[in-house]
Amino acid sequence: MEKKNIDWANLGFSYMQTDQRFVSNYRDGAWDEGSLTADPNIVLNECAGVLQYAQTVFEGLKAYTTEDGRIVTFRPDLNAERLENSARRLEIPVYPKEKFLDAIDRVVAANAAYVPPYGSGATLYIRPYIFGTNAVIGVKPADEYQFRVFTTPVGPYFKGGIKPLTIKVSDFDRAAPHGTGHIKAGLNYAMSLHAIVTAHAEGFDENMYLDAATRTKVEETGGANFIFITKDNKVVTPKSNSILPSITRRSLMTVAKDYLGLEVEEREVYFDEVGDFAECGLCGTAAVISPVGKINDHGKEIVFPSGMEDMGPVTRKLYDTLTGIQMGHLEAPEGWIREIPVK
Ligand code: PLP
Ligand code: COI
């Protein structure tokens, strides 16, 4: 299969239309078979549930080209499970896991020419989502839905690649206790837009959100979980019911323990103790691991010893090991890598 003529090394994190996407519709209480289509557009009723009351949930995962030329995805079963949890919370019908995995395989295979080559620094981002399609004017769930998966080749999420970021402590809350912070709902991102535009206008790369109830504990950013490294090389990550259970973060905890022999801790992290850590990073599918060099708390700066030039040494080891597993030059734990059947 011949690859598209794309400047892979200079891709940012943006949408590029690819050849095929998968579409399945839910009507009369059941999902149809679904199929691939070349049409990237959706025609919706003006009163569709998604347009009026934001009834939509989504996922994000990537396809990678391995060193030996295979195309693989990373733990897509966990994306299927998280989409199921997200759907249940927004009264959206669940898209079955086996059908989800099959849809991902088919879309990636159909767009194999857009999967960036090994070593290019780029990957194919995969965006599955479900949204309410029929007219809804009283506040209630839709009766009809669409499940859709498109792909787009992407480079680094943050401009500047893996240069350490400067982030600010946000004055806005991301998620309420007992709200929707733990699921991947479009509404969580809509309400973060003003906060991110504000942060960018002030010269920061991202927001650190604190817990809404007490504003004393670290939660996450708009699109990634936090990891911290202590001065004695322990990997610490915040535990909270109102953050997204990041698949990257869960994988990194295993990588730290089983591949690097590091101690790991998932616990409440108080903002007061953040200045004691040696390294800080943001982790997620899009962010991979993006190092944080500096945190600004209303003018007071926390500068990590790892500095503004490079990733800290432990973050670097985590990054190399995780991407090594994803790109197939390190052996993966059982079940982490799914090979895409490309004809
Ligand atoms: N937190 C938020 C709010 C996110 O949007 C994401 C991205 O998916 C993550 C964390 C990271 O999750 P994952 O590692 O599963 O991509
Ligand atoms: C992802 O990492 O897949 C995400 O969904 C983050 C997103 C905000 C780009």
Short mmCIF file of C-alpha atoms and ligand atoms in Angstrom, two decimals:
data_model
loop_
_atom_site.label_atom_id
_atom_site.label_comp_id
_atom_site.label_asym_id
_atom_site.label_seq_id
_atom_site.Cartn_x
_atom_site.Cartn_y
_atom_site.Cartn_z
CA MET A 1 0.00 0.00 0.00
CA GLU A 2 1.38 3.34 -1.02
CA LYS A 3 1.40 6.07 1.64
CA LYS A 4 -0.09 9.50 0.94
CA ASN A 5 2.31 12.26 0.12
CA ILE A 6 2.16 14.05 3.47
CA ASP A 7 4.88 15.99 5.29
CA TRP A 8 4.58 13.67 8.30
CA ALA A 9 7.35 15.27 10.36
CA ASN A 10 5.64 18.66 10.34
CA LEU A 11 2.09 17.64 11.19
CA GLY A 12 0.47 19.40 14.14
CA PHE A 13 -2.58 18.20 16.03
CA SER A 14 -5.28 19.16 13.56
CA TYR A 15 -7.98 17.60 11.39
CA MET A 16 -7.13 16.30 7.95
CA GLN A 17 -9.87 14.55 6.05
CA THR A 18 -9.03 10.93 5.28
CA ASP A 19 -10.70 8.57 2.81
CA GLN A 20 -13.13 6.52 4.88
CA ARG A 21 -15.08 6.68 8.14
CA PHE A 22 -17.35 4.18 9.87
CA VAL A 23 -21.01 5.01 10.54
CA SER A 24 -23.67 3.07 12.42
CA ASN A 25 -27.14 4.33 13.35
CA TYR A 26 -29.33 3.46 16.33
CA ARG A 27 -33.04 3.34 15.62
CA ASP A 28 -36.01 1.47 17.18
CA GLY A 29 -33.81 0.28 20.03
CA ALA A 30 -31.00 -1.30 18.00
CA TRP A 31 -27.71 -0.45 16.27
CA ASP A 32 -27.60 -1.29 12.58
CA GLU A 33 -24.70 -3.18 10.97
CA GLY A 34 -22.84 -0.01 10.11
CA SER A 35 -20.56 0.57 7.14
CA LEU A 36 -17.67 2.58 5.83
CA THR A 37 -18.43 5.73 3.88
CA ALA A 38 -16.42 8.28 1.95
CA ASP A 39 -18.81 11.08 2.99
CA PRO A 40 -17.31 13.21 5.80
CA ASN A 41 -20.46 15.29 6.25
CA ILE A 42 -23.47 14.71 8.49
CA VAL A 43 -26.95 16.09 7.82
CA LEU A 44 -28.91 16.55 11.04
CA ASN A 45 -32.31 17.85 12.04
CA GLU A 46 -32.10 21.40 13.42
CA CYS A 47 -33.42 20.13 16.76
CA ALA A 48 -31.09 17.10 17.10
CA GLY A 49 -30.37 16.14 20.72
CA VAL A 50 -26.66 16.72 20.26
CA LEU A 51 -27.23 20.27 19.03
CA GLN A 52 -29.68 21.27 21.76
CA TYR A 53 -28.44 19.51 24.88
CA ALA A 54 -24.92 18.36 23.97
CA GLN A 55 -25.76 14.68 24.19
CA THR A 56 -22.48 13.32 22.88
CA VAL A 57 -19.59 11.21 24.15
CA PHE A 58 -16.32 10.39 22.45
CA GLU A 59 -13.01 8.57 22.59
CA GLY A 60 -9.48 9.11 21.32
CA LEU A 61 -6.87 6.51 20.45
CA LYS A 62 -4.07 6.13 17.94
CA ALA A 63 -2.78 3.74 15.31
CA TYR A 64 1.00 3.30 15.05
CA THR A 65 3.32 1.82 12.47
CA THR A 66 5.72 -0.54 14.21
CA GLU A 67 9.41 -0.91 13.44
CA ASP A 68 8.62 -4.04 11.39
CA GLY A 69 5.89 -2.32 9.37
CA ARG A 70 2.72 -3.58 11.08
CA ILE A 71 -0.13 -1.21 11.92
CA VAL A 72 -1.33 -1.53 15.50
CA THR A 73 -3.62 0.13 18.03
CA PHE A 74 -2.92 0.43 21.75
CA ARG A 75 -5.41 -1.04 24.23
CA PRO A 76 -8.54 -0.21 22.20
CA ASP A 77 -10.55 -2.49 24.51
CA LEU A 78 -10.13 0.13 27.24
CA ASN A 79 -11.48 2.84 24.93
CA ALA A 80 -14.50 0.63 24.23
CA GLU A 81 -15.10 0.18 27.96
CA ARG A 82 -14.69 3.87 28.73
CA LEU A 83 -17.05 4.82 25.89
CA GLU A 84 -19.57 2.42 27.42
CA ASN A 85 -19.26 4.16 30.82
CA SER A 86 -19.52 7.59 29.21
CA ALA A 87 -22.61 6.53 27.25
CA ARG A 88 -24.38 5.14 30.31
CA ARG A 89 -23.84 8.39 32.22
CA LEU A 90 -25.44 10.45 29.42
CA GLU A 91 -28.31 8.00 28.75
CA ILE A 92 -26.84 7.08 25.37
CA PRO A 93 -27.19 3.46 24.18
CA VAL A 94 -23.98 1.47 24.55
CA TYR A 95 -22.09 0.58 21.40
CA PRO A 96 -21.01 -3.05 21.94
CA LYS A 97 -17.30 -3.63 22.57
CA GLU A 98 -16.75 -6.26 19.86
CA LYS A 99 -18.45 -4.05 17.27
CA PHE A 100 -16.38 -1.08 18.48
CA LEU A 101 -13.13 -3.02 18.05
CA ASP A 102 -14.17 -4.21 14.62
CA ALA A 103 -15.13 -0.67 13.55
CA ILE A 104 -11.73 0.66 14.63
CA ASP A 105 -9.94 -2.10 12.71
CA ARG A 106 -11.97 -1.39 9.58
CA VAL A 107 -11.52 2.39 9.61
CA VAL A 108 -7.79 2.16 10.22
CA ALA A 109 -7.35 -0.50 7.52
CA ALA A 110 -9.36 1.62 5.07
CA ASN A 111 -7.11 4.61 5.81
CA ALA A 112 -3.83 2.67 6.00
CA ALA A 113 -2.27 5.08 3.50
CA TYR A 114 -2.65 7.81 6.14
CA VAL A 115 -0.99 5.91 8.98
CA PRO A 116 2.31 7.77 9.41
CA PRO A 117 5.43 5.69 8.78
CA TYR A 118 7.57 4.37 11.62
CA GLY A 119 9.98 6.96 12.92
CA SER A 120 8.13 9.94 11.43
CA GLY A 121 7.04 11.23 14.83
CA ALA A 122 3.40 11.23 13.69
CA THR A 123 0.52 8.81 14.33
CA LEU A 124 -3.02 8.26 13.10
CA TYR A 125 -5.48 9.70 15.63
CA ILE A 126 -8.78 7.83 15.80
CA ARG A 127 -11.91 9.57 17.04
CA PRO A 128 -14.95 7.39 17.84
CA TYR A 129 -18.07 9.20 19.05
CA ILE A 130 -21.80 8.82 19.60
CA PHE A 131 -24.41 11.58 19.46
CA GLY A 132 -28.18 12.04 19.66
CA THR A 133 -29.61 12.62 16.19
CA ASN A 134 -33.39 12.96 16.40
CA ALA A 135 -35.31 16.09 17.37
CA VAL A 136 -35.43 16.69 21.13
CA ILE A 137 -36.90 19.86 22.58
CA GLY A 138 -38.03 18.87 26.07
CA VAL A 139 -34.96 17.99 28.13
CA LYS A 140 -34.69 14.22 27.68
CA PRO A 141 -32.46 11.70 25.93
CA ALA A 142 -32.76 11.26 22.17
CA ASP A 143 -34.27 8.07 20.74
CA GLU A 144 -31.92 7.88 17.77
CA TYR A 145 -28.11 8.05 17.70
CA GLN A 146 -25.15 7.81 15.41
CA PHE A 147 -21.85 6.09 16.22
CA ARG A 148 -19.08 7.34 14.00
CA VAL A 149 -15.32 6.85 13.76
CA PHE A 150 -13.00 9.04 11.72
CA THR A 151 -9.23 9.21 11.58
CA THR A 152 -6.73 11.99 11.04
CA PRO A 153 -2.92 11.90 10.94
CA VAL A 154 -1.43 14.00 13.73
CA GLY A 155 1.85 15.23 15.13
CA PRO A 156 2.50 16.54 18.65
CA TYR A 157 -0.45 17.97 20.60
CA PHE A 158 1.58 20.86 21.95
CA LYS A 159 3.45 23.14 19.57
CA GLY A 160 7.17 22.71 20.13
CA GLY A 161 6.92 18.94 20.50
CA ILE A 162 8.31 17.79 23.81
CA LYS A 163 9.66 21.09 25.14
CA PRO A 164 8.56 21.59 28.76
CA LEU A 165 5.26 23.46 29.15
CA THR A 166 4.28 26.35 31.35
CA ILE A 167 0.83 25.95 32.83
CA LYS A 168 -1.35 28.00 35.14
CA VAL A 169 -3.62 27.13 38.02
CA SER A 170 -7.07 27.84 36.63
CA ASP A 171 -9.70 29.98 38.32
CA PHE A 172 -12.34 27.93 36.55
CA ASP A 173 -13.52 24.48 37.60
CA ARG A 174 -13.51 21.62 35.16
CA ALA A 175 -15.71 19.09 36.91
CA ALA A 176 -18.09 19.04 39.85
CA PRO A 177 -18.00 16.33 42.51
CA HIS A 178 -20.50 13.67 41.33
CA GLY A 179 -20.61 15.37 37.92
CA THR A 180 -19.22 14.18 34.59
CA GLY A 181 -15.46 14.69 35.00
CA HIS A 182 -14.81 10.93 34.94
CA ILE A 183 -16.38 10.41 31.51
CA LYS A 184 -15.45 11.64 28.06
CA ALA A 185 -18.42 13.87 27.29
CA GLY A 186 -18.25 16.75 24.81
CA LEU A 187 -19.79 19.01 27.44
CA ASN A 188 -16.63 18.76 29.62
CA TYR A 189 -14.63 20.22 26.77
CA ALA A 190 -17.14 22.92 25.80
CA MET A 191 -16.95 24.34 29.30
CA SER A 192 -13.14 24.26 29.23
CA LEU A 193 -12.89 26.42 26.11
CA HIS A 194 -13.11 29.79 27.84
CA ALA A 195 -10.52 28.63 30.38
CA ILE A 196 -8.06 27.49 27.70
CA VAL A 197 -8.52 30.59 25.56
CA THR A 198 -7.88 32.67 28.69
CA ALA A 199 -4.77 30.65 29.58
CA HIS A 200 -3.38 30.96 26.04
CA ALA A 201 -4.06 34.71 25.98
CA GLU A 202 -2.02 35.01 29.17
CA GLY A 203 0.85 33.07 27.58
CA PHE A 204 0.29 29.66 29.23
CA ASP A 205 0.15 26.33 27.44
CA GLU A 206 -2.53 24.69 29.60
CA ASN A 207 -4.57 24.86 32.78
CA MET A 208 -4.12 22.90 35.96
CA TYR A 209 -7.59 22.35 37.40
CA LEU A 210 -7.97 21.88 41.13
CA ASP A 211 -10.83 19.98 42.76
CA ALA A 212 -13.96 22.09 42.63
CA ALA A 213 -15.07 21.41 46.20
CA THR A 214 -11.97 22.54 48.11
CA ARG A 215 -9.56 23.95 45.52
CA THR A 216 -6.72 22.24 47.38
CA LYS A 217 -6.14 19.08 45.31
CA VAL A 218 -4.70 18.59 41.84
CA GLU A 219 -7.15 17.18 39.31
CA GLU A 220 -6.02 17.28 35.67
CA THR A 221 -5.73 19.56 32.64
CA GLY A 222 -8.33 20.03 29.92
CA GLY A 223 -7.05 17.02 27.99
CA ALA A 224 -4.57 15.02 30.06
CA ASN A 225 -3.87 13.55 33.52
CA PHE A 226 -0.88 14.52 35.65
CA ILE A 227 2.08 12.44 36.69
CA PHE A 228 4.66 13.66 39.20
CA ILE A 229 8.05 12.23 40.06
CA THR A 230 9.33 12.58 43.63
CA LYS A 231 12.94 13.41 44.40
CA ASP A 232 13.48 9.73 45.21
CA ASN A 233 12.02 8.61 41.86
CA LYS A 234 8.55 7.53 42.92
CA VAL A 235 5.80 8.04 40.29
CA VAL A 236 2.76 9.77 41.78
CA THR A 237 -0.56 10.41 40.05
CA PRO A 238 -3.69 12.11 41.42
CA LYS A 239 -6.61 9.97 42.48
CA SER A 240 -10.02 11.58 42.08
CA ASN A 241 -13.54 10.59 41.09
CA SER A 242 -13.84 13.64 38.88
CA ILE A 243 -10.91 13.11 36.49
CA LEU A 244 -10.88 11.03 33.33
CA PRO A 245 -9.38 7.58 33.91
CA SER A 246 -6.60 8.04 31.37
CA ILE A 247 -5.55 4.88 29.56
CA THR A 248 -2.07 6.35 29.10
CA ARG A 249 -1.77 7.06 32.83
CA ARG A 250 -2.99 3.59 33.79
CA SER A 251 -0.49 2.09 31.33
CA LEU A 252 2.34 4.28 32.63
CA MET A 253 1.76 3.04 36.16
CA THR A 254 2.31 -0.52 34.92
CA VAL A 255 5.30 0.53 32.85
CA ALA A 256 6.86 2.31 35.85
CA LYS A 257 6.38 -0.70 38.11
CA ASP A 258 7.00 -3.63 35.82
CA TYR A 259 9.46 -2.27 33.26
CA LEU A 260 11.38 0.32 35.27
CA GLY A 261 11.09 -1.09 38.79
CA LEU A 262 9.80 2.22 40.18
CA GLU A 263 7.44 2.66 43.07
CA VAL A 264 4.06 4.09 42.04
CA GLU A 265 1.35 5.82 44.02
CA GLU A 266 -2.17 6.80 42.99
CA ARG A 267 -3.38 9.11 45.72
CA GLU A 268 -4.79 12.53 46.43
CA VAL A 269 -2.17 15.13 45.55
CA TYR A 270 -2.45 18.43 47.40
CA PHE A 271 -1.45 21.53 45.46
CA ASP A 272 0.66 22.55 48.47
CA GLU A 273 3.04 19.63 47.91
CA VAL A 274 3.51 20.11 44.15
CA GLY A 275 6.64 22.23 44.66
CA ASP A 276 8.32 19.26 46.35
CA PHE A 277 8.25 17.10 43.20
CA ALA A 278 11.28 16.75 40.92
CA GLU A 279 9.38 16.30 37.63
CA CYS A 280 5.89 16.81 36.30
CA GLY A 281 4.22 15.66 33.11
CA LEU A 282 0.86 15.57 31.32
CA CYS A 283 -0.16 12.21 29.95
CA GLY A 284 -2.82 11.20 27.47
CA THR A 285 -3.30 9.79 23.99
CA ALA A 286 -2.85 13.19 22.35
CA ALA A 287 -0.30 14.51 24.88
CA VAL A 288 1.65 11.18 25.11
CA ILE A 289 3.83 12.52 27.94
CA SER A 290 4.38 16.25 27.73
CA PRO A 291 6.76 17.55 30.39
CA VAL A 292 5.73 20.51 32.54
CA GLY A 293 8.57 22.85 33.46
CA LYS A 294 6.70 25.52 35.35
CA ILE A 295 3.39 26.06 37.11
CA ASN A 296 2.11 29.57 37.73
CA ASP A 297 -0.22 29.99 40.70
CA HIS A 298 -1.54 33.54 40.47
CA GLY A 299 1.93 34.96 39.94
CA LYS A 300 3.76 32.54 42.23
CA GLU A 301 5.93 30.17 40.22
CA ILE A 302 6.80 26.57 40.84
CA VAL A 303 9.81 25.66 38.71
CA PHE A 304 10.64 21.97 38.60
CA PRO A 305 14.31 20.97 38.94
CA SER A 306 14.01 19.26 35.52
CA GLY A 307 13.92 22.77 34.02
CA MET A 308 12.60 24.29 30.79
CA GLU A 309 14.96 22.65 28.30
CA ASP A 310 14.25 18.96 28.47
CA MET A 311 12.17 16.20 29.99
CA GLY A 312 13.32 15.06 33.40
CA PRO A 313 15.22 11.74 33.46
CA VAL A 314 12.39 9.61 34.87
CA THR A 315 9.79 11.19 32.58
CA ARG A 316 12.14 10.43 29.67
CA LYS A 317 12.41 6.76 30.68
CA LEU A 318 8.64 6.49 30.98
CA TYR A 319 8.20 8.17 27.59
CA ASP A 320 10.76 5.94 25.86
CA THR A 321 9.33 2.78 27.37
CA LEU A 322 5.70 3.58 26.61
CA THR A 323 6.38 4.66 23.03
CA GLY A 324 8.74 1.67 22.64
CA ILE A 325 5.83 -0.62 23.49
CA GLN A 326 3.46 1.26 21.19
CA MET A 327 5.90 1.21 18.27
CA GLY A 328 6.72 -2.45 18.79
CA HIS A 329 10.38 -2.34 19.71
CA LEU A 330 9.71 -3.35 23.31
CA GLU A 331 7.60 -6.36 24.16
CA ALA A 332 4.12 -5.33 25.31
CA PRO A 333 2.20 -6.82 28.20
CA GLU A 334 -0.35 -9.41 27.07
CA GLY A 335 -3.30 -7.84 25.25
CA TRP A 336 -1.96 -4.29 24.95
CA ILE A 337 -1.31 -4.30 21.22
CA ARG A 338 -3.92 -5.07 18.57
CA GLU A 339 -2.71 -5.63 15.06
CA ILE A 340 -4.84 -4.20 12.28
CA PRO A 341 -5.46 -6.63 9.44
CA VAL A 342 -4.40 -4.61 6.38
CA LYS A 343 -4.87 -6.27 3.01
N1 PLP B 1 -7.98 13.69 30.69
C1 PLP B 1 -8.75 14.28 29.78
C2 PLP B 1 -9.65 15.36 30.22
C3 PLP B 1 -8.68 13.87 28.45
O1 PLP B 1 -9.44 14.45 27.51
C4 PLP B 1 -7.79 12.85 28.07
C5 PLP B 1 -7.73 12.39 26.69
O2 PLP B 1 -8.29 11.42 26.32
C6 PLP B 1 -7.00 12.26 29.06
C7 PLP B 1 -7.13 12.71 30.36
C8 PLP B 1 -6.06 11.17 28.73
O3 PLP B 1 -6.73 9.95 28.55
P1 PLP B 1 -6.12 8.84 27.62
O4 PLP B 1 -4.77 8.52 28.15
O5 PLP B 1 -7.05 7.69 27.78
O6 PLP B 1 -6.09 9.37 26.25
C1 COI B 2 -7.02 12.48 23.65
O1 COI B 2 -5.92 12.51 24.17
O2 COI B 2 -7.39 11.56 22.92
C2 COI B 2 -7.98 13.53 23.90
O3 COI B 2 -9.13 13.30 23.68
C3 COI B 2 -7.54 14.81 24.31
C4 COI B 2 -8.20 15.81 23.45
C5 COI B 2 -8.66 16.91 24.26
C6 COI B 2 -7.45 16.11 22.22
#
